[in-house]
XYZ file of C-alpha atoms in Angstrom:
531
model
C 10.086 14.678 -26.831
C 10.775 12.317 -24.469
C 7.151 10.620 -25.004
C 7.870 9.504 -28.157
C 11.323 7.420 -26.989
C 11.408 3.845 -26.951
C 12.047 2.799 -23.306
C 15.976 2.167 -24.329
C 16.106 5.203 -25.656
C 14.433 7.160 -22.022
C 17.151 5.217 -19.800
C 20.295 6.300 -22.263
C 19.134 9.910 -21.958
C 18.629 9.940 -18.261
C 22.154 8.801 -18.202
C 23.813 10.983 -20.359
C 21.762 13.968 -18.862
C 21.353 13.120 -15.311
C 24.516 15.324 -14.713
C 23.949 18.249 -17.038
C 23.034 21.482 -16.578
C 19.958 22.318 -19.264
C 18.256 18.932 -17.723
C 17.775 16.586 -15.129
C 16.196 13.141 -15.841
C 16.122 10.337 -12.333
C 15.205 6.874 -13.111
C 13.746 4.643 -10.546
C 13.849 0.673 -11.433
C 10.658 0.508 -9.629
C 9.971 -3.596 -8.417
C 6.191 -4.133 -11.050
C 3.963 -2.486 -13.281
C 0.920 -0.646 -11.547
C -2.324 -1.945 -11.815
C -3.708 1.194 -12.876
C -3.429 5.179 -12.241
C -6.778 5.810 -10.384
C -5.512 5.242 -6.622
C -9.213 4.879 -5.142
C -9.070 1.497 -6.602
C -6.461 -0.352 -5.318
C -4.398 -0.950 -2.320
C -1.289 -2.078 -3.728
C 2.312 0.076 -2.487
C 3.368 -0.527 -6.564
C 0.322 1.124 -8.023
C 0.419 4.553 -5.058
C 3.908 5.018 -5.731
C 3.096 4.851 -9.607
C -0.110 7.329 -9.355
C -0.927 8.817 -5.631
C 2.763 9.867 -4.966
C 3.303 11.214 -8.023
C 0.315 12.583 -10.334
C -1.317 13.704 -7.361
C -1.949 15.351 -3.412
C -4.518 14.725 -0.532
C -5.934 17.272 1.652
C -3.058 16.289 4.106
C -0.085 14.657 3.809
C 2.427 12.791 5.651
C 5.450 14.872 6.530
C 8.871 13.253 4.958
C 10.088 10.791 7.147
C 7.328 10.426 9.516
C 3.790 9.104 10.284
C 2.431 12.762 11.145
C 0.307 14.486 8.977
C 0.720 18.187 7.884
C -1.391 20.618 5.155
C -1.715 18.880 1.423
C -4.125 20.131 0.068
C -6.138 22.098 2.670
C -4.121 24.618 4.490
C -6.174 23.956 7.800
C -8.900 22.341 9.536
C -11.190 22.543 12.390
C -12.638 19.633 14.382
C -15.718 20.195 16.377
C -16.241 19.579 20.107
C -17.751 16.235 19.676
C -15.684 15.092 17.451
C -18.593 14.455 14.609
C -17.669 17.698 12.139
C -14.158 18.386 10.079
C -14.167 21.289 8.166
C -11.436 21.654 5.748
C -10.453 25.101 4.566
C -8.530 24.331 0.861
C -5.230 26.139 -0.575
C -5.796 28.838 -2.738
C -4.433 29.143 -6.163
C -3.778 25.330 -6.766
C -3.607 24.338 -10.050
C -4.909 21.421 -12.078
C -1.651 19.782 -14.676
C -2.069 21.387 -17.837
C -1.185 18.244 -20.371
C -1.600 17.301 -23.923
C -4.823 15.422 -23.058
C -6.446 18.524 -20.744
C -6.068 22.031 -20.164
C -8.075 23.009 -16.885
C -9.985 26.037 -16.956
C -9.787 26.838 -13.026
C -8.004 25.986 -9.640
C -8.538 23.470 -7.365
C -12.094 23.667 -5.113
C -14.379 22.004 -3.228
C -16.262 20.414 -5.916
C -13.116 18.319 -6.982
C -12.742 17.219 -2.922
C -16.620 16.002 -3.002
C -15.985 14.624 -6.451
C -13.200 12.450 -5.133
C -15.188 11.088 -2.087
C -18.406 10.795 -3.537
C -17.399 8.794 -6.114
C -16.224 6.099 -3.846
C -18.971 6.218 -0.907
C -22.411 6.805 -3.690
C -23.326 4.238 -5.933
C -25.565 6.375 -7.465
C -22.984 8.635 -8.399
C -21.754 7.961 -12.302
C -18.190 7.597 -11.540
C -18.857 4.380 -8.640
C -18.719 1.415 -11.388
C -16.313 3.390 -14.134
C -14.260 0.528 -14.886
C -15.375 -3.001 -15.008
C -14.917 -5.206 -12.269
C -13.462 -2.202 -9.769
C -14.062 -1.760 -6.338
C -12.924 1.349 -3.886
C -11.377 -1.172 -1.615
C -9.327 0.979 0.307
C -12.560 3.045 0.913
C -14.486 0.089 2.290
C -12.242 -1.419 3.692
C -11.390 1.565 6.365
C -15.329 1.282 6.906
C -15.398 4.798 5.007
C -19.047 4.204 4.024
C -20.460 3.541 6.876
C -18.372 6.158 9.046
C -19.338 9.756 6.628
C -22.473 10.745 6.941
C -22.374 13.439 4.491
C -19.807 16.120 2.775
C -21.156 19.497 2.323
C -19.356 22.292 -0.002
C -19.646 25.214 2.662
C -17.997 27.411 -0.201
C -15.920 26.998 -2.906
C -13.157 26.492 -0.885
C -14.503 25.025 2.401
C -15.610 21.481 2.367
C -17.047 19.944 5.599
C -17.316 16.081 6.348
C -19.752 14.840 8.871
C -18.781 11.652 10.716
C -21.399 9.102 12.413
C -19.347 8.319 15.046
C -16.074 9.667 16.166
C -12.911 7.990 14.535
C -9.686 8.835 15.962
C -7.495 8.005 12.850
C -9.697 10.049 10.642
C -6.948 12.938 9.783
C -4.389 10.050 9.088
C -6.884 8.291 6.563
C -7.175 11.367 4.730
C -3.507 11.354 4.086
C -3.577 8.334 2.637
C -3.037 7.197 -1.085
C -7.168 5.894 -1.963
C -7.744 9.336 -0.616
C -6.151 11.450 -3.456
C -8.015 14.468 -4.937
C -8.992 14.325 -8.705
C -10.354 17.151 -10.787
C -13.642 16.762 -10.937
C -13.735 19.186 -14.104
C -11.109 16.473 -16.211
C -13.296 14.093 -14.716
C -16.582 16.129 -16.542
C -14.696 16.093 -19.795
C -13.937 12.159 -20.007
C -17.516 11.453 -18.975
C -18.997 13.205 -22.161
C -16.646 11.644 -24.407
C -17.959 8.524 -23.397
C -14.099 7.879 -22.349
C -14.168 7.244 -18.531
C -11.684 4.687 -18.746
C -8.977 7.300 -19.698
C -9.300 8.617 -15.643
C -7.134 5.133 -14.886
C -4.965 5.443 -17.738
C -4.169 8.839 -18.135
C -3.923 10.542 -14.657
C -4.117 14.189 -14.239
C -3.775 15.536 -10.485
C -2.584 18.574 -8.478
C 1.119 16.732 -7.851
C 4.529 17.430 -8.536
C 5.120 15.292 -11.253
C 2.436 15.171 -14.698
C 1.791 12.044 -16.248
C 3.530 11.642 -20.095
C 3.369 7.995 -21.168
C 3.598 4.277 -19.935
C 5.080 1.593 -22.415
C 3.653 -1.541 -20.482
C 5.237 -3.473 -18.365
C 8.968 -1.397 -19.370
C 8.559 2.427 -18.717
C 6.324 4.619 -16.820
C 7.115 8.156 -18.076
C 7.086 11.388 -16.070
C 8.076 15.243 -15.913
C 7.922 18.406 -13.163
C 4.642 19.961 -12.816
C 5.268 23.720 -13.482
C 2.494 25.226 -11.799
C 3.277 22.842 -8.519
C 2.116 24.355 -5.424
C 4.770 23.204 -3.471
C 7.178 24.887 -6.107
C 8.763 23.129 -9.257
C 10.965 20.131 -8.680
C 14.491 20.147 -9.273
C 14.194 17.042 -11.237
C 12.926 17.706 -14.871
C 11.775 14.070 -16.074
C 11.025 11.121 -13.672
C 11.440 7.717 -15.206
C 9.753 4.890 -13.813
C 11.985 1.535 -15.344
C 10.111 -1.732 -14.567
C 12.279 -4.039 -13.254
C 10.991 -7.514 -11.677
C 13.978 -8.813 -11.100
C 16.135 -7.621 -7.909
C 19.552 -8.715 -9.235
C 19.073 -7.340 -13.040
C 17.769 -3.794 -10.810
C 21.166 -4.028 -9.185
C 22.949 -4.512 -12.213
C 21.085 -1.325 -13.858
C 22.019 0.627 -10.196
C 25.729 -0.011 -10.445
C 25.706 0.418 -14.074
C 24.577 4.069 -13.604
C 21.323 2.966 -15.516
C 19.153 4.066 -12.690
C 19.224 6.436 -9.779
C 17.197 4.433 -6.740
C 15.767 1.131 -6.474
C 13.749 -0.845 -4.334
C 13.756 -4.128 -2.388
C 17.317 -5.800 -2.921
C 18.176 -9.085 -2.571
C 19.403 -9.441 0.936
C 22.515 -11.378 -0.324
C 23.412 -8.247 -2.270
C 23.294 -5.350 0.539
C 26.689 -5.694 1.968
C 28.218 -5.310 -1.182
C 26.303 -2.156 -1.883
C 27.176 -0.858 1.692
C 30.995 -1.334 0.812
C 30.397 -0.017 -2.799
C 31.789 3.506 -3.334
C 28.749 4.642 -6.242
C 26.310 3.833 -3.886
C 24.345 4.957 -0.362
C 22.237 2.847 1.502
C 19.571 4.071 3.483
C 18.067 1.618 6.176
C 15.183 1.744 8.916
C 12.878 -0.981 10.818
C 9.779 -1.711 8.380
C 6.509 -0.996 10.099
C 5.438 -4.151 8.230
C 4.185 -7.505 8.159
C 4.188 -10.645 6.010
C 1.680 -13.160 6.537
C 0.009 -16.664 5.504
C -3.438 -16.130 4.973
C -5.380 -18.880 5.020
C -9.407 -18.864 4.348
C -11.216 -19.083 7.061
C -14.594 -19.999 5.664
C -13.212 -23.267 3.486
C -12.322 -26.775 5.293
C -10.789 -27.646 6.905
C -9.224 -24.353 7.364
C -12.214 -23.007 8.991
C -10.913 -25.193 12.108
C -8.687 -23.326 14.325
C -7.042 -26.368 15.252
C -6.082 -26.819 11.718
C -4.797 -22.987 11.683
C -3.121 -23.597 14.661
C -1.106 -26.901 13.866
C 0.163 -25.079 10.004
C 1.556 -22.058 11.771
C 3.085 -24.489 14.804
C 4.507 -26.454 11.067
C 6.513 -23.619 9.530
C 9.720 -22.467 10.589
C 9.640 -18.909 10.312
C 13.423 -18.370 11.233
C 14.477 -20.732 8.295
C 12.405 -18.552 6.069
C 14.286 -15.125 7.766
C 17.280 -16.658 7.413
C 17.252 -18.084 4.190
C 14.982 -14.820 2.502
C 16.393 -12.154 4.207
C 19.969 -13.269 5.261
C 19.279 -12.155 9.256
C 17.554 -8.644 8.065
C 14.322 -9.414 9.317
C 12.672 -10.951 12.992
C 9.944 -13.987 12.889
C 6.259 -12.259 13.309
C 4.086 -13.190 16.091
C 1.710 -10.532 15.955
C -0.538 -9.132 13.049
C 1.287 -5.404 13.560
C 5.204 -4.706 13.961
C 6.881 -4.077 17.477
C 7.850 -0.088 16.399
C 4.077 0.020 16.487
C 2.191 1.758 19.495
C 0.126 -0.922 21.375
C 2.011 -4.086 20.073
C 1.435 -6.770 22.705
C 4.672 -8.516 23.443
C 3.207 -10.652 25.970
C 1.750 -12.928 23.229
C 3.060 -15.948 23.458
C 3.864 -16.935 19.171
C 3.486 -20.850 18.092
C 5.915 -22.816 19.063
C 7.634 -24.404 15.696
C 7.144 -27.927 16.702
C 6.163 -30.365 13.278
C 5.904 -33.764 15.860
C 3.178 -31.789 17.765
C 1.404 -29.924 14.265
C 0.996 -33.478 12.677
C -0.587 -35.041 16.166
C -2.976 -31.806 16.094
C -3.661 -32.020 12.883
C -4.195 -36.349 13.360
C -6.734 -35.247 16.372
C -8.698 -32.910 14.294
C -9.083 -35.944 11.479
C -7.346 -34.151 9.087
C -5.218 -36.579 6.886
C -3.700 -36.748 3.627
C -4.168 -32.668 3.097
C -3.613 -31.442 -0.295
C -3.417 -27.527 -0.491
C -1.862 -24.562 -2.304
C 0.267 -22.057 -1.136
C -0.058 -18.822 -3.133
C 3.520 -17.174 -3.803
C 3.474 -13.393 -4.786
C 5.573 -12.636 -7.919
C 7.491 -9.629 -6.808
C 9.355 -8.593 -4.228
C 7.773 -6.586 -1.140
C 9.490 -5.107 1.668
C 8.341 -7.444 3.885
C 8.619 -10.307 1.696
C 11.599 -10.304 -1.050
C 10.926 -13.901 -2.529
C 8.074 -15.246 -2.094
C 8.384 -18.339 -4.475
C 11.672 -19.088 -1.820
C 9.470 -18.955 0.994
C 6.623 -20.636 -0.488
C 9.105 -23.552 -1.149
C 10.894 -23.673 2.410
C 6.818 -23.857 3.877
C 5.671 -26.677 0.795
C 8.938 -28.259 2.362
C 7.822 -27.717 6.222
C 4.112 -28.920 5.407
C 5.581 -32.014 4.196
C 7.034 -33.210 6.943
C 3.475 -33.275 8.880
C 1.602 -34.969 6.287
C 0.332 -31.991 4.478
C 1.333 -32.216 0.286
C 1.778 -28.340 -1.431
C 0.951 -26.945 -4.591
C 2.599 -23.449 -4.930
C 1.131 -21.478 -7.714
C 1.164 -17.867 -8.439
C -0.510 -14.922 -10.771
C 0.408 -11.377 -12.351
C 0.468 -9.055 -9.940
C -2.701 -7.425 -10.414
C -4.181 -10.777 -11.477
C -2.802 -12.164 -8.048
C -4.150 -9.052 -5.900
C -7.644 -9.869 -7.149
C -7.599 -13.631 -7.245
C -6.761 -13.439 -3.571
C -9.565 -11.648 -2.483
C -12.640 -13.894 -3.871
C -14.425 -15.353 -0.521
C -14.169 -18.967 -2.496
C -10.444 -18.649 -2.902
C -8.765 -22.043 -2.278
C -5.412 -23.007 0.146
C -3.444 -20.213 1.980
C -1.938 -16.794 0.627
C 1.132 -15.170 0.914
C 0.870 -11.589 1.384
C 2.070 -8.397 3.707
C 1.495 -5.348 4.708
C 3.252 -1.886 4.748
C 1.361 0.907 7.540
C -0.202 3.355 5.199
C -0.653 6.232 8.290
C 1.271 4.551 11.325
C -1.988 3.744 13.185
C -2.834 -0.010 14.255
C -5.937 0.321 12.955
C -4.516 0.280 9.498
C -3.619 -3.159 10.132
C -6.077 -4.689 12.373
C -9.224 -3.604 10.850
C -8.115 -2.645 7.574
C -6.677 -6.648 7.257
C -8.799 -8.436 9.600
C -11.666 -6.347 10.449
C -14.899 -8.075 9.056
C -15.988 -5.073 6.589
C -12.517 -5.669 4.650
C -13.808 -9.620 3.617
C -13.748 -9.738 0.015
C -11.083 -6.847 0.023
C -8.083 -6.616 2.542
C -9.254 -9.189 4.441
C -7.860 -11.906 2.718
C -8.551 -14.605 5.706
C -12.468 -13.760 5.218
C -12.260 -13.704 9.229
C -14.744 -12.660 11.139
C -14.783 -12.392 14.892
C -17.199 -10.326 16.810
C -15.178 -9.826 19.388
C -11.630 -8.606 17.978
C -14.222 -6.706 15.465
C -15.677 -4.962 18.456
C -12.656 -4.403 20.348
C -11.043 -2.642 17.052
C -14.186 -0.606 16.363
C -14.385 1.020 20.107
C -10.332 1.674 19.968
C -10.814 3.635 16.581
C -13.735 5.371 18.276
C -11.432 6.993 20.958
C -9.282 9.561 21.743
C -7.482 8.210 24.508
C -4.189 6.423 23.373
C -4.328 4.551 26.685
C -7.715 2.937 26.143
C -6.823 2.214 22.951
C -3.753 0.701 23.472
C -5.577 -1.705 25.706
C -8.061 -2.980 23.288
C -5.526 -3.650 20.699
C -3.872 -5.511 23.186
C -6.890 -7.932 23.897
C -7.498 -7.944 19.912
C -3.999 -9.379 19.556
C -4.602 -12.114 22.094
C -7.715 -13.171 19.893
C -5.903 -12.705 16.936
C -3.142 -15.077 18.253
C -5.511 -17.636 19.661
C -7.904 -17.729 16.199
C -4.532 -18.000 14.092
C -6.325 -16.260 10.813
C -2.928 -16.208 9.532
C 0.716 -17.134 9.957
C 2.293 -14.431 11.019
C 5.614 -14.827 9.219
C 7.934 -11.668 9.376
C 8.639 -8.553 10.172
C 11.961 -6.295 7.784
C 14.545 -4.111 7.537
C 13.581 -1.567 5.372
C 16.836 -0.897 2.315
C 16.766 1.986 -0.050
C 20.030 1.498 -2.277
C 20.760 4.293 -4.426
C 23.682 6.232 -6.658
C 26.175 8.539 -4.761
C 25.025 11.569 -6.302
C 21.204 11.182 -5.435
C 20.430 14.074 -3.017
C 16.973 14.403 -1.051
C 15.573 11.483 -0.735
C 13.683 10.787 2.581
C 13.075 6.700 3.385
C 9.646 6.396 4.468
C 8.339 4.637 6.966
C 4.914 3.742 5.480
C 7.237 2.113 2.604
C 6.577 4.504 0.008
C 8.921 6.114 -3.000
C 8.258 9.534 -3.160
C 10.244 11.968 -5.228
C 9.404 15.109 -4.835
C 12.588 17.233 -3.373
C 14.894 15.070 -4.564
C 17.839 16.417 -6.960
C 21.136 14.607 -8.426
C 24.499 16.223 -7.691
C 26.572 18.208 -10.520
């Protein structure tokens, strides 16, 4: 039934029966419309919460709350003395979502794991160009296809991945959203239709909630998975309510409209702290918002030039003025919570007299450039046009005129990534598995240019020092080289390293079992609303 109701209609019902007894229905005004449901494709939190943390599961997963992984999936594992071989042993009995558009014949097994992998790493295999224009950029841009060597089915429920060198935050990547397990046998179907496309627009996974509609841009449509493995959920219909706008998502919270809601306005959270309806859940963001300029373009391609525009802005302005105080200026490219953050950097000094004499030496005069404002709000950046304006404002004053200009989300995630892309970026970062070398080689490593890496920097040296850490065990070593790699980082200025957030979850009284995540995602699975 409820496919067939206009979006209206899905938020009036979730209101009247978010209390009674025969149903449950929890809206989340979730912050812009995914870019698609396939979550190999794309890297954005929007589009995982949408598809990965919904539709479907990985072999592991992240335990609620924390950056530790713990059986998805596969209900163990075995790593062999060198380090080279893991073999995954899957979870018997898991069921494919039975939906209108597919009714799966058998469980879960290794085929669908190689499937899912495969696809991504082989461009021989059918399913590597399936939509026009698409790219497995999470994939590549953790150097996935040049780290597996092969994946072999030992048996229908044993799958075994051999590495070519060893890579200490292997188990963690697996967790993570591009990673998510698809049914190879759906998969089978679409491809003999001739309707491959449908794999991005109608998602079918293993996960606790099964895809029922999306009305673009308004409604993203939802209900419990029956036959979940991890048990039903006490939720019966999940509403996803698109809602761009962080005051009109505040409005819809307080009028009982939805449930939980992303990314407030920071001028709005002490009134939902002191509002009775509400709870506010809060925690340090392991995040980071940035200014990435491109590297290979003049005259950003001088460090000088890099250095002098980050020396320009006045990153406290922007904290104070963004985030009301709920948020620290960023001098490195990962957050202090993080394990091996060097706070002996020294950050750049705001000082405009000295940026326009720097830029003056480097005979750069008269700069005209763009500043590229996201158009929703992020964790680590909650208004981006506002920032954009206080830097066009900051730029000015050393000579250096500002166009700001912006995109569609997905339109803007994939603009930003072509190696020719004029000006300087504003973008961020939320850890996706709580190890630095999700943000220094997944952002700045030189196998995510043209993806992630949306300075199109590449320095042998960080790129070496970030390639041994991931290739050892020993915390301590590791810790050491991300040091040094910060020091370059900070001395090549690839970015502006703007801030780092408070992460807010507002959300109705009577919301039970949510768990704020530290990677940043929205996750419902567990959670109920009180009689």
């Amino acid at each position: 039934m409820l496919k067939k109701m206009t979006f209206a209609a899905a938020l009036a019902t979730a209101t009247i029966l978010s209390g009674a007894a025969s149903a449950k229905t929890f809206v989340f005004c979730s912050e812009g419309s995914p870019e698609g449901f396939d979550p190999g494709l794309y890297t954005a939190g929007t589009t995982f919460d949408a598809a990965a943390h919904t539709v479907y599961n990985r072999l592991l997963e992240f335990k609620k709350g924390t950056t530790e992984t713990e059986p998805g999936l596969a209900e163990s594992y075995e790593t062999s003395a060198d380090g080279l071989e893991y073999t995954f042993k899957l979870r018997s009995g898991v069921k494919f979502q039975t939906t209108d558009y597919f009714t799966p014949t058998r469980d879960l097994n290794a085929d669908d794991v190689i499937f899912s992998y495969d696809r991504q790493m082989n461009k021989d295999n059918p399913w590597n160009q399936y939509i026009a224009g698409g790219s497995w950029e999470y994939f590549a841009g953790m150097g996935f296809p040049d780290l597996i060597a092969s994946i072999e089915k030992v048996d229908d429920m044993t799958v075994k991945f051999k590495l070519k060198r060893k890579e200490a935050p292997f188990l963690a990547n697996v967790a993570m959203p591009f990673a998510s397990i698809m049914s190879k046998e759906y998969a089978d179907k679409l491809e003999a239709a001739g309707t491959k496309e449908k794999l991005n627009q109608q998602p079918l996974g293993t996960g606790p909630f099964q895809f029922v509609a999306y009305q673009q841009d308004a409604a993203i449509r939802y209900k419990a998975n029956p036959d979940y493995w991890g048990g039903k959920q006490k939720i019966d219909d999940l509403v996803f309510a698109i809602t761009t706008d962080a005051a009109v998502r505040y409005q819809k919270l307080q009028a009982g409209e939805c449930h939980l809601m992303p990314y407030p306005n920071a001028a709005d959270v002490q009134a939902m702290k002191s509002n009775p309806a509400l709870t506010v859940q809060e925690q340090e963001g392991l995040n980071i918002a940035y200014v990435a300029f491109n590297t290979t373009q003049a005259p950003f391609d001088k460090v000088e030039v890099r250095k002098a525009l980050s020396m320009a802005v006045n990153k406290q302005a922007i904290v104070d003025a963004v985030f009301q105080g709920a948020a620290t200026p960023a001098k490195n490219p990962i957050p202090p919570t993080m394990w091996s953050y060097n706070d002996a950097v020294q950050d750049d000094t705001y000082d405009p007299e000295a940026a326009k004499k720097m830029l003056e030496d480097a005979g750069v005069k008269d700069l005209s450039m763009k500043v590229w404002a996201m158009p929703v709000a992020r964790p680590y950046m909650l208004n981006a046009r506002r920032a954009a304006e206080l830097m066009q404002s900051d730029f000015a004053k050393v000579g250096v005129n500002v166009e700001i200009v912006s995109y569609e989300w997905a339109e803007y995630l994939e603009r930003s990534k072509a190696k020719d892309r004029d000006g300087a970026v504003i973008l961020g970062w939320t850890g996706d598995n709580g190890d630095p070398d999700n943000f220094l080689d997944t952002l700045l490593g030189c196998d995510a240019i043209g993806g992630n890496n949306r300075a199109q920097w590449c320095n042998k040296e960080f790129d070496d020092l970030v390639t041994k850490a991931k290739e050892s065990s020993d915390q301590a070593e590791r810790t050491k080289l991300y040091e040094q790699a910060q020091v370059i980082f900070k001395k090549e200025a690839p970015w502006i390293t703007v801030d780092h957030s408070l992460s807010v979850v507002p959300m109705r009284k009577e919301v039970t079992g949510f768990v704020q995540s530290p990677l940043g995602d929205f996750a419902f699975d567990g959670v109920d609303l009180a009689e």
